[in-house]
Amino acid sequence: MRPTRRRLAATAAGLVLLPLALMGCGFGGDGGDEPAAKPDRAPAEEAATRSRERVQAYLDAMTAKDVAAGRSQLCALLHDGFDLGATGPNGDFADHFEVPEAAITDVRSGPRGQEVSVSVSVTAGKSKVTRPLVFTVTRDGGDWCIAGEAPGGAPAAGAKPTGVVPSPAS
């Protein structure tokens, strides 16, 4: 075989073997339970979509008082704290609170991950209060999870929300 044919054969073999070699390196597939992202979806769009899904699932769990479903949306590092406080007197899943309305009001990139702003209405007896919250969502390994929850405020001046998505309870 002439040198040119050997290089072509080696290159062709490399093109077939390279994708197979990359499969185990996290480039071609991770073997996880979630389907691979659509190749035409931008990373920022993917992050916003996954973050919105995680927070919406958490809001739905709060509304349904499904503690296990709420816990499953959180990063593993938050599980112990969640277990201690979720159903306590001021916890998101406290028995005396009802969540008649919850909506995502904004999703944006932040310094620690995606910041998902929500408006949550809570009733306790005859009292009703609506509070803004901000959930921080990040990747933990190959999965997305809620890494934090904090009181929210009004969006920054000139900020454009990415849409309001009411929960099924609203």
PDB file of C-alpha atoms in Angstrom:
ATOM      1  CA  MET A   1       0.000   0.000   0.000  1.00  0.00           C
ATOM      2  CA  ARG A   2       1.299   3.442  -0.826  1.00  0.00           C
ATOM      3  CA  PRO A   3       1.751   5.995   2.009  1.00  0.00           C
ATOM      4  CA  THR A   4      -1.208   8.084   0.812  1.00  0.00           C
ATOM      5  CA  ARG A   5      -3.571   5.100   0.959  1.00  0.00           C
ATOM      6  CA  ARG A   6      -2.307   4.180   4.441  1.00  0.00           C
ATOM      7  CA  ARG A   7      -3.015   7.696   5.722  1.00  0.00           C
ATOM      8  CA  LEU A   8      -6.495   7.645   4.186  1.00  0.00           C
ATOM      9  CA  ALA A   9      -7.194   4.219   5.684  1.00  0.00           C
ATOM     10  CA  ALA A  10      -5.912   5.327   9.089  1.00  0.00           C
ATOM     11  CA  THR A  11      -7.987   8.524   8.916  1.00  0.00           C
ATOM     12  CA  ALA A  12     -11.130   6.620   7.931  1.00  0.00           C
ATOM     13  CA  ALA A  13     -10.582   4.123  10.755  1.00  0.00           C
ATOM     14  CA  GLY A  14     -10.052   6.998  13.193  1.00  0.00           C
ATOM     15  CA  LEU A  15     -13.349   8.598  12.185  1.00  0.00           C
ATOM     16  CA  VAL A  16     -15.160   5.369  12.964  1.00  0.00           C
ATOM     17  CA  LEU A  17     -13.319   4.632  16.212  1.00  0.00           C
ATOM     18  CA  LEU A  18     -13.159   8.189  17.603  1.00  0.00           C
ATOM     19  CA  PRO A  19     -16.910   8.502  18.309  1.00  0.00           C
ATOM     20  CA  LEU A  20     -16.847   5.094  19.994  1.00  0.00           C
ATOM     21  CA  ALA A  21     -13.862   6.091  22.125  1.00  0.00           C
ATOM     22  CA  LEU A  22     -15.515   9.361  23.142  1.00  0.00           C
ATOM     23  CA  MET A  23     -18.701   7.642  24.308  1.00  0.00           C
ATOM     24  CA  GLY A  24     -17.062   6.680  27.590  1.00  0.00           C
ATOM     25  CA  CYS A  25     -15.590  10.169  28.119  1.00  0.00           C
ATOM     26  CA  GLY A  26     -18.871  12.030  28.469  1.00  0.00           C
ATOM     27  CA  PHE A  27     -18.796  13.440  24.951  1.00  0.00           C
ATOM     28  CA  GLY A  28     -21.055  11.001  23.168  1.00  0.00           C
ATOM     29  CA  GLY A  29     -23.369   9.809  25.898  1.00  0.00           C
ATOM     30  CA  ASP A  30     -23.411   9.477  29.641  1.00  0.00           C
ATOM     31  CA  GLY A  31     -25.657   6.461  29.980  1.00  0.00           C
ATOM     32  CA  GLY A  32     -27.929   8.507  32.281  1.00  0.00           C
ATOM     33  CA  ASP A  33     -31.679   8.259  32.493  1.00  0.00           C
ATOM     34  CA  GLU A  34     -32.360  11.626  30.877  1.00  0.00           C
ATOM     35  CA  PRO A  35     -32.509  11.833  27.099  1.00  0.00           C
ATOM     36  CA  ALA A  36     -29.680  13.687  25.428  1.00  0.00           C
ATOM     37  CA  ALA A  37     -30.244  17.373  24.775  1.00  0.00           C
ATOM     38  CA  LYS A  38     -31.456  18.286  21.333  1.00  0.00           C
ATOM     39  CA  PRO A  39     -28.382  19.141  19.276  1.00  0.00           C
ATOM     40  CA  ASP A  40     -30.023  22.307  17.932  1.00  0.00           C
ATOM     41  CA  ARG A  41     -30.782  23.632  21.451  1.00  0.00           C
ATOM     42  CA  ALA A  42     -28.332  26.252  22.724  1.00  0.00           C
ATOM     43  CA  PRO A  43     -26.728  25.580  26.142  1.00  0.00           C
ATOM     44  CA  ALA A  44     -28.373  28.688  27.647  1.00  0.00           C
ATOM     45  CA  GLU A  45     -31.791  27.596  26.407  1.00  0.00           C
ATOM     46  CA  GLU A  46     -31.203  24.098  27.775  1.00  0.00           C
ATOM     47  CA  ALA A  47     -30.212  25.534  31.181  1.00  0.00           C
ATOM     48  CA  ALA A  48     -33.287  27.772  31.327  1.00  0.00           C
ATOM     49  CA  THR A  49     -35.596  24.919  30.313  1.00  0.00           C
ATOM     50  CA  ARG A  50     -34.171  22.424  32.827  1.00  0.00           C
ATOM     51  CA  SER A  51     -34.197  25.032  35.602  1.00  0.00           C
ATOM     52  CA  ARG A  52     -37.805  25.953  34.883  1.00  0.00           C
ATOM     53  CA  GLU A  53     -38.775  22.260  34.930  1.00  0.00           C
ATOM     54  CA  ARG A  54     -37.096  21.632  38.303  1.00  0.00           C
ATOM     55  CA  VAL A  55     -38.659  24.647  39.975  1.00  0.00           C
ATOM     56  CA  GLN A  56     -42.102  23.951  38.497  1.00  0.00           C
ATOM     57  CA  ALA A  57     -41.902  20.390  39.841  1.00  0.00           C
ATOM     58  CA  TYR A  58     -40.981  21.789  43.276  1.00  0.00           C
ATOM     59  CA  LEU A  59     -43.891  24.263  43.192  1.00  0.00           C
ATOM     60  CA  ASP A  60     -46.249  21.466  42.169  1.00  0.00           C
ATOM     61  CA  ALA A  61     -44.944  19.348  45.069  1.00  0.00           C
ATOM     62  CA  MET A  62     -45.536  22.237  47.507  1.00  0.00           C
ATOM     63  CA  THR A  63     -49.085  22.660  46.246  1.00  0.00           C
ATOM     64  CA  ALA A  64     -49.754  18.913  46.553  1.00  0.00           C
ATOM     65  CA  LYS A  65     -47.918  18.632  49.912  1.00  0.00           C
ATOM     66  CA  ASP A  66     -45.775  15.891  48.366  1.00  0.00           C
ATOM     67  CA  VAL A  67     -42.615  16.106  50.474  1.00  0.00           C
ATOM     68  CA  ALA A  68     -40.811  13.284  48.642  1.00  0.00           C
ATOM     69  CA  ALA A  69     -41.417  14.909  45.251  1.00  0.00           C
ATOM     70  CA  GLY A  70     -40.156  18.241  46.595  1.00  0.00           C
ATOM     71  CA  ARG A  71     -37.047  16.649  48.080  1.00  0.00           C
ATOM     72  CA  SER A  72     -36.248  14.930  44.793  1.00  0.00           C
ATOM     73  CA  GLN A  73     -35.872  18.316  43.053  1.00  0.00           C
ATOM     74  CA  LEU A  74     -33.100  19.407  45.430  1.00  0.00           C
ATOM     75  CA  CYS A  75     -29.358  18.856  45.153  1.00  0.00           C
ATOM     76  CA  ALA A  76     -28.123  16.074  47.453  1.00  0.00           C
ATOM     77  CA  LEU A  77     -26.310  18.545  49.722  1.00  0.00           C
ATOM     78  CA  LEU A  78     -29.656  20.113  50.691  1.00  0.00           C
ATOM     79  CA  HIS A  79     -31.447  16.880  51.605  1.00  0.00           C
ATOM     80  CA  ASP A  80     -30.521  16.829  55.316  1.00  0.00           C
ATOM     81  CA  GLY A  81     -31.586  20.436  55.877  1.00  0.00           C
ATOM     82  CA  PHE A  82     -34.761  19.866  53.896  1.00  0.00           C
ATOM     83  CA  ASP A  83     -35.591  16.782  55.969  1.00  0.00           C
ATOM     84  CA  LEU A  84     -35.200  18.829  59.171  1.00  0.00           C
ATOM     85  CA  GLY A  85     -37.233  21.858  58.129  1.00  0.00           C
ATOM     86  CA  ALA A  86     -39.615  21.119  55.270  1.00  0.00           C
ATOM     87  CA  THR A  87     -42.590  20.210  57.438  1.00  0.00           C
ATOM     88  CA  GLY A  88     -41.572  22.387  60.407  1.00  0.00           C
ATOM     89  CA  PRO A  89     -43.508  25.501  61.457  1.00  0.00           C
ATOM     90  CA  ASN A  90     -41.994  27.668  58.698  1.00  0.00           C
ATOM     91  CA  GLY A  91     -41.203  24.968  56.147  1.00  0.00           C
ATOM     92  CA  ASP A  92     -42.436  24.947  52.568  1.00  0.00           C
ATOM     93  CA  PHE A  93     -44.469  21.809  53.314  1.00  0.00           C
ATOM     94  CA  ALA A  94     -45.845  22.763  56.761  1.00  0.00           C
ATOM     95  CA  ASP A  95     -49.317  21.334  57.423  1.00  0.00           C
ATOM     96  CA  HIS A  96     -50.889  24.695  58.294  1.00  0.00           C
ATOM     97  CA  PHE A  97     -49.838  26.320  55.000  1.00  0.00           C
ATOM     98  CA  GLU A  98     -51.756  25.971  51.752  1.00  0.00           C
ATOM     99  CA  VAL A  99     -50.324  27.062  48.406  1.00  0.00           C
ATOM    100  CA  PRO A 100     -53.284  28.064  46.230  1.00  0.00           C
ATOM    101  CA  GLU A 101     -51.142  29.826  43.640  1.00  0.00           C
ATOM    102  CA  ALA A 102     -47.524  29.646  42.475  1.00  0.00           C
ATOM    103  CA  ALA A 103     -46.016  30.927  39.241  1.00  0.00           C
ATOM    104  CA  ILE A 104     -42.591  31.228  37.675  1.00  0.00           C
ATOM    105  CA  THR A 105     -42.046  34.870  36.775  1.00  0.00           C
ATOM    106  CA  ASP A 106     -38.492  34.915  35.400  1.00  0.00           C
ATOM    107  CA  VAL A 107     -35.524  32.698  34.560  1.00  0.00           C
ATOM    108  CA  ARG A 108     -32.059  34.164  34.132  1.00  0.00           C
ATOM    109  CA  SER A 109     -28.427  33.232  34.466  1.00  0.00           C
ATOM    110  CA  GLY A 110     -26.853  34.137  37.806  1.00  0.00           C
ATOM    111  CA  PRO A 111     -23.454  33.862  39.486  1.00  0.00           C
ATOM    112  CA  ARG A 112     -24.173  30.413  40.993  1.00  0.00           C
ATOM    113  CA  GLY A 113     -26.415  28.963  38.277  1.00  0.00           C
ATOM    114  CA  GLN A 114     -29.828  29.684  36.850  1.00  0.00           C
ATOM    115  CA  GLU A 115     -31.983  31.967  38.991  1.00  0.00           C
ATOM    116  CA  VAL A 116     -35.677  31.168  38.783  1.00  0.00           C
ATOM    117  CA  SER A 117     -37.926  33.860  40.262  1.00  0.00           C
ATOM    118  CA  VAL A 118     -41.347  32.790  41.471  1.00  0.00           C
ATOM    119  CA  SER A 119     -44.393  34.303  43.095  1.00  0.00           C
ATOM    120  CA  VAL A 120     -45.969  32.048  45.724  1.00  0.00           C
ATOM    121  CA  SER A 121     -49.268  32.713  47.469  1.00  0.00           C
ATOM    122  CA  VAL A 122     -49.565  31.054  50.843  1.00  0.00           C
ATOM    123  CA  THR A 123     -52.612  30.863  53.084  1.00  0.00           C
ATOM    124  CA  ALA A 124     -52.645  30.032  56.765  1.00  0.00           C
ATOM    125  CA  GLY A 125     -56.148  30.066  58.168  1.00  0.00           C
ATOM    126  CA  LYS A 126     -57.819  33.228  56.856  1.00  0.00           C
ATOM    127  CA  SER A 127     -54.555  35.021  56.088  1.00  0.00           C
ATOM    128  CA  LYS A 128     -53.130  35.078  52.576  1.00  0.00           C
ATOM    129  CA  VAL A 129     -49.753  36.448  51.599  1.00  0.00           C
ATOM    130  CA  THR A 130     -47.924  36.433  48.270  1.00  0.00           C
ATOM    131  CA  ARG A 131     -44.139  36.346  48.403  1.00  0.00           C
ATOM    132  CA  PRO A 132     -41.439  36.436  45.753  1.00  0.00           C
ATOM    133  CA  LEU A 133     -38.767  33.728  45.976  1.00  0.00           C
ATOM    134  CA  VAL A 134     -35.656  33.001  43.961  1.00  0.00           C
ATOM    135  CA  PHE A 135     -34.520  29.427  43.417  1.00  0.00           C
ATOM    136  CA  THR A 136     -30.974  28.773  42.261  1.00  0.00           C
ATOM    137  CA  VAL A 137     -30.739  25.769  39.958  1.00  0.00           C
ATOM    138  CA  THR A 138     -27.462  24.204  38.900  1.00  0.00           C
ATOM    139  CA  ARG A 139     -26.025  21.033  37.442  1.00  0.00           C
ATOM    140  CA  ASP A 140     -24.847  18.402  39.870  1.00  0.00           C
ATOM    141  CA  GLY A 141     -23.021  15.825  37.801  1.00  0.00           C
ATOM    142  CA  GLY A 142     -25.225  15.081  34.817  1.00  0.00           C
ATOM    143  CA  ASP A 143     -28.477  16.234  36.409  1.00  0.00           C
ATOM    144  CA  TRP A 144     -30.102  19.572  37.230  1.00  0.00           C
ATOM    145  CA  CYS A 145     -31.198  20.320  40.795  1.00  0.00           C
ATOM    146  CA  ILE A 146     -32.279  23.159  43.061  1.00  0.00           C
ATOM    147  CA  ALA A 147     -29.237  24.400  44.986  1.00  0.00           C
ATOM    148  CA  GLY A 148     -30.892  27.191  46.961  1.00  0.00           C
ATOM    149  CA  GLU A 149     -34.042  29.102  47.830  1.00  0.00           C
ATOM    150  CA  ALA A 150     -34.046  32.715  49.026  1.00  0.00           C
ATOM    151  CA  PRO A 151     -36.507  35.559  49.441  1.00  0.00           C
ATOM    152  CA  GLY A 152     -36.874  37.392  46.160  1.00  0.00           C
ATOM    153  CA  GLY A 153     -37.429  40.976  45.262  1.00  0.00           C
ATOM    154  CA  ALA A 154     -38.600  42.981  42.334  1.00  0.00           C
ATOM    155  CA  PRO A 155     -36.671  42.343  39.104  1.00  0.00           C
ATOM    156  CA  ALA A 156     -33.852  44.772  38.359  1.00  0.00           C
ATOM    157  CA  ALA A 157     -34.808  47.889  36.411  1.00  0.00           C
ATOM    158  CA  GLY A 158     -34.840  47.231  32.707  1.00  0.00           C
ATOM    159  CA  ALA A 159     -34.901  43.457  33.194  1.00  0.00           C
ATOM    160  CA  LYS A 160     -37.057  41.566  30.764  1.00  0.00           C
ATOM    161  CA  PRO A 161     -38.817  38.519  32.212  1.00  0.00           C
ATOM    162  CA  THR A 162     -38.732  35.382  30.130  1.00  0.00           C
ATOM    163  CA  GLY A 163     -42.400  34.634  30.673  1.00  0.00           C
ATOM    164  CA  VAL A 164     -44.859  33.695  33.368  1.00  0.00           C
ATOM    165  CA  VAL A 165     -45.828  30.069  33.690  1.00  0.00           C
ATOM    166  CA  PRO A 166     -48.609  29.493  36.221  1.00  0.00           C
ATOM    167  CA  SER A 167     -48.664  26.273  38.161  1.00  0.00           C
ATOM    168  CA  PRO A 168     -51.623  23.903  37.750  1.00  0.00           C
ATOM    169  CA  ALA A 169     -52.952  25.204  41.074  1.00  0.00           C
ATOM    170  CA  SER A 170     -53.408  28.742  39.754  1.00  0.00           C
TER     171      SER A 170
END
